[in-house]
């Protein structure tokens, strides 16, 4: 099955710093999503980005499908950005296959 | 509106109890999913329903019984659970399976005592 690897596993930032999270996947995919899981467990959709580049405020994402990776950029980080960021791709049966996540801590 | 609702938010049950988790969406989606998430792990698929029919059952023990009474509702019936079944149970939906964005509910945090 498809393997999804995320890096780094942990990231500590000072408020205002920028960061880049990476997601590598082992096979071609039709669907790639980025999520932010808040401390209460809610998975918040950030981007649906099978290919190309999208931006939403301080966040942007790029997926290079031919090279099997996606990047999530967070600029001017805030304490509310803390949490776990997951990358997920769709498997052959329609289920999302998640990476292990990047735990982000933003310090004031 | 991209809202998926789940009830209850928290559930504590004994190993001999029977309880049900409920999930609802009104986005007209025809695919609905149950995922299980243990602490410090990513979500893992349990079941997929496509057009109200069970499409995937990822070798889940029979003490978990899913039900899709209509296109907007998804239930997960629980019976004779074990303490290791304590986890966050997440419901999701998408327009159809395979190629569309999935949206998640807030989850039910289950504790089995």
Coordinates of C-alpha atoms in Angstrom, one line a residue:
Chain A
X1 CA 0.0 0.0 0.0
X2 CA 0.9 3.7 -0.2
X3 CA 3.4 4.9 2.4
X4 CA 3.2 8.5 3.7
X5 CA 6.2 10.0 5.6
X6 CA 6.1 13.4 7.3
X7 CA 9.0 15.5 8.5
X8 CA 10.1 16.8 10.9
X9 CA 8.2 14.8 13.6
X10 CA 8.5 17.7 16.1
X11 CA 9.0 21.4 15.5
X12 CA 9.4 24.2 18.1
X13 CA 9.1 27.8 16.9
X14 CA 9.1 31.2 18.4
X15 CA 6.0 33.2 17.6
X16 CA 6.5 35.1 14.3
X17 CA 8.8 32.5 12.7
X18 CA 8.2 30.7 9.4
X19 CA 8.3 26.9 8.9
X20 CA 8.0 24.3 6.2
X21 CA 6.5 20.8 6.8
X22 CA 7.2 18.1 4.3
X23 CA 5.1 15.0 3.2
X24 CA 6.6 12.3 0.9
X25 CA 4.4 9.6 -0.5
X26 CA 5.4 6.3 -2.2
X27 CA 2.9 6.2 -5.2
X28 CA 0.9 8.4 -7.4
X29 CA -2.2 9.8 -5.8
X30 CA -5.5 11.4 -6.8
X31 CA -6.1 13.2 -3.5
X32 CA -3.8 14.8 -0.9
X33 CA -5.1 16.7 2.1
X34 CA -3.4 18.7 4.9
X35 CA -5.1 18.8 8.3
X36 CA -4.4 20.6 11.5
X37 CA -5.5 18.6 14.6
X38 CA -6.2 21.0 17.5
X39 CA -5.7 20.0 21.2
X40 CA -9.4 18.9 21.4
X41 CA -8.9 16.4 18.6
X42 CA -10.8 18.2 15.8
X43 CA -9.2 17.6 12.4
X44 CA -9.4 20.9 10.5
X45 CA -9.1 20.9 6.7
X46 CA -6.3 23.1 5.6
X47 CA -5.8 22.2 1.9
X48 CA -7.1 19.7 -0.6
X49 CA -4.2 19.8 -3.0
X50 CA -3.5 16.8 -5.3
X51 CA -1.2 19.0 -7.4
X52 CA -0.1 22.6 -7.7
X53 CA 0.0 25.5 -5.2
X54 CA -2.7 27.0 -3.0
X55 CA -2.6 29.8 -0.4
X56 CA -4.9 30.6 2.4
X57 CA -3.8 33.5 4.6
X58 CA -0.5 32.7 6.3
X59 CA -0.6 29.2 5.1
X60 CA 0.3 27.8 1.7
X61 CA 0.8 24.4 0.2
X62 CA 2.5 22.9 -2.8
X63 CA 2.2 19.4 -4.2
X64 CA 4.6 18.1 -6.9
X65 CA 2.8 15.0 -7.8
X66 CA 5.4 13.8 -10.3
X67 CA 8.1 13.8 -7.5
X68 CA 5.7 12.5 -4.9
X69 CA 5.9 15.2 -2.2
X70 CA 4.0 18.0 -0.7
X71 CA 5.0 21.0 1.4
X72 CA 3.1 23.1 3.9
X73 CA 4.4 26.6 4.6
X74 CA 3.4 28.4 7.7
X75 CA 4.4 32.1 7.9
X76 CA 4.5 34.4 10.8
X77 CA 3.5 31.6 13.2
X78 CA 1.1 32.2 16.1
X79 CA 0.5 30.3 19.3
X80 CA -2.8 29.2 17.9
X81 CA -1.0 27.3 15.1
X82 CA 0.2 24.8 17.7
X83 CA -1.0 21.2 17.3
X84 CA -0.4 18.3 15.0
X85 CA -0.3 18.7 11.2
X86 CA -1.2 15.6 9.2
X87 CA -0.8 14.9 5.5
X88 CA -3.1 12.2 4.1
X89 CA -3.5 10.6 0.7
X90 CA -6.3 8.5 -0.6
X91 CA -5.7 4.7 -0.9
X92 CA -7.1 2.5 -3.6
X93 CA -10.3 1.9 -1.6
X94 CA -11.1 5.5 -0.9
X95 CA -9.8 5.7 2.6
X96 CA -7.4 8.4 3.8
X97 CA -3.9 7.1 4.6
X98 CA -2.3 9.4 7.1
X99 CA 1.4 10.2 7.8
X100 CA 2.5 10.1 11.4
X101 CA 2.2 13.9 11.7
X102 CA 4.3 16.9 12.6
X103 CA 3.8 18.2 16.2
X104 CA 4.2 22.0 16.1
X105 CA 4.7 24.0 19.3
X106 CA 4.7 27.8 18.9
X107 CA 6.1 29.6 21.9
X108 CA 5.1 33.2 22.7
Chain B
X1 CA -21.6 24.4 5.1
X2 CA -19.0 21.7 5.5
X3 CA -20.1 20.5 8.9
X4 CA -20.1 16.9 10.2
X5 CA -21.6 16.5 13.7
X6 CA -20.9 13.7 16.1
X7 CA -22.6 12.8 19.4
X8 CA -21.8 12.3 22.1
X9 CA -18.5 14.3 22.6
X10 CA -17.4 12.0 25.4
X11 CA -18.5 8.6 26.4
X12 CA -17.5 6.4 29.3
X13 CA -18.7 2.8 29.3
X14 CA -18.1 -0.4 31.0
X15 CA -17.1 -3.6 29.3
X16 CA -20.6 -5.0 29.5
X17 CA -22.5 -2.0 28.2
X18 CA -24.0 -1.3 24.8
X19 CA -23.8 2.2 23.4
X20 CA -23.9 3.9 20.1
X21 CA -22.0 6.7 18.4
X22 CA -23.8 9.0 16.0
X23 CA -22.6 11.0 13.0
X24 CA -24.6 13.3 10.8
X25 CA -23.9 15.4 7.7
X26 CA -26.2 17.5 5.5
X27 CA -23.8 18.2 2.6
X28 CA -25.4 15.6 0.3
X29 CA -22.3 13.4 0.6
X30 CA -22.7 9.8 -0.4
X31 CA -19.5 8.4 1.3
X32 CA -19.2 8.2 5.0
X33 CA -16.3 6.9 7.1
X34 CA -15.4 5.8 10.6
X35 CA -11.8 6.2 11.8
X36 CA -10.2 5.3 15.1
X37 CA -7.4 7.3 16.6
X38 CA -5.3 6.2 19.5
X39 CA -3.2 8.7 21.5
X40 CA -0.2 10.2 19.6
X41 CA -1.1 8.1 16.5
X42 CA -2.7 9.1 13.2
X43 CA -6.3 8.1 12.5
X44 CA -6.9 4.6 11.0
X45 CA -9.8 3.6 8.9
X46 CA -12.5 1.2 10.4
X47 CA -15.4 1.3 7.9
X48 CA -16.5 3.0 4.7
X49 CA -20.0 3.4 3.4
X50 CA -20.7 4.3 -0.2
X51 CA -24.3 5.1 -1.2
X52 CA -25.5 3.6 2.2
X53 CA -23.7 0.3 1.5
X54 CA -20.7 -1.0 3.4
X55 CA -17.8 -0.7 1.1
X56 CA -14.8 -1.5 3.3
X57 CA -14.5 -3.2 6.7
X58 CA -10.9 -3.1 7.8
X59 CA -10.9 -6.3 9.8
X60 CA -12.6 -4.6 12.7
X61 CA -13.8 -6.8 15.6
X62 CA -17.5 -7.7 15.6
X63 CA -17.9 -5.8 18.9
X64 CA -18.0 -2.7 16.6
X65 CA -21.1 -2.7 14.4
X66 CA -21.7 0.1 11.9
X67 CA -25.0 1.1 10.5
X68 CA -26.0 3.6 7.8
X69 CA -29.8 4.2 8.1
X70 CA -29.8 6.9 5.4
X71 CA -27.5 9.0 3.3
X72 CA -27.1 11.6 6.1
X73 CA -26.6 9.4 9.1
X74 CA -23.9 6.9 10.3
X75 CA -24.0 5.0 13.5
X76 CA -21.4 2.9 15.3
X77 CA -22.9 0.4 17.8
X78 CA -20.6 -0.7 20.5
X79 CA -20.9 -3.9 22.6
X80 CA -18.6 -5.7 25.0
X81 CA -15.7 -3.4 24.4
X82 CA -12.3 -3.8 25.9
X83 CA -10.2 -1.1 27.6
X84 CA -7.8 -1.1 24.6
X85 CA -10.7 0.2 22.5
X86 CA -10.5 3.5 24.4
X87 CA -9.7 6.1 21.7
X88 CA -11.0 9.1 19.7
X89 CA -13.6 7.9 17.1
X90 CA -13.8 10.2 14.1
X91 CA -16.5 10.3 11.5
X92 CA -15.9 11.8 8.0
X93 CA -17.8 12.3 4.8
X94 CA -17.0 13.1 1.2
X95 CA -19.0 13.6 -2.0
X96 CA -18.0 10.2 -3.2
X97 CA -15.1 7.9 -2.4
X98 CA -11.7 8.1 -4.0
X99 CA -11.5 11.5 -5.5
X100 CA -13.1 14.1 -3.2
X101 CA -12.1 16.0 -0.1
X102 CA -13.0 14.3 3.2
X103 CA -14.5 16.4 6.1
X104 CA -14.2 15.3 9.7
X105 CA -16.5 15.6 12.7
X106 CA -15.1 16.7 16.1
X107 CA -15.0 13.1 17.3
X108 CA -16.2 11.1 20.2
X109 CA -13.7 10.4 23.0
X110 CA -14.4 7.0 24.3
X111 CA -13.2 5.5 27.5
X112 CA -13.8 1.9 28.3
X113 CA -13.5 1.0 32.0

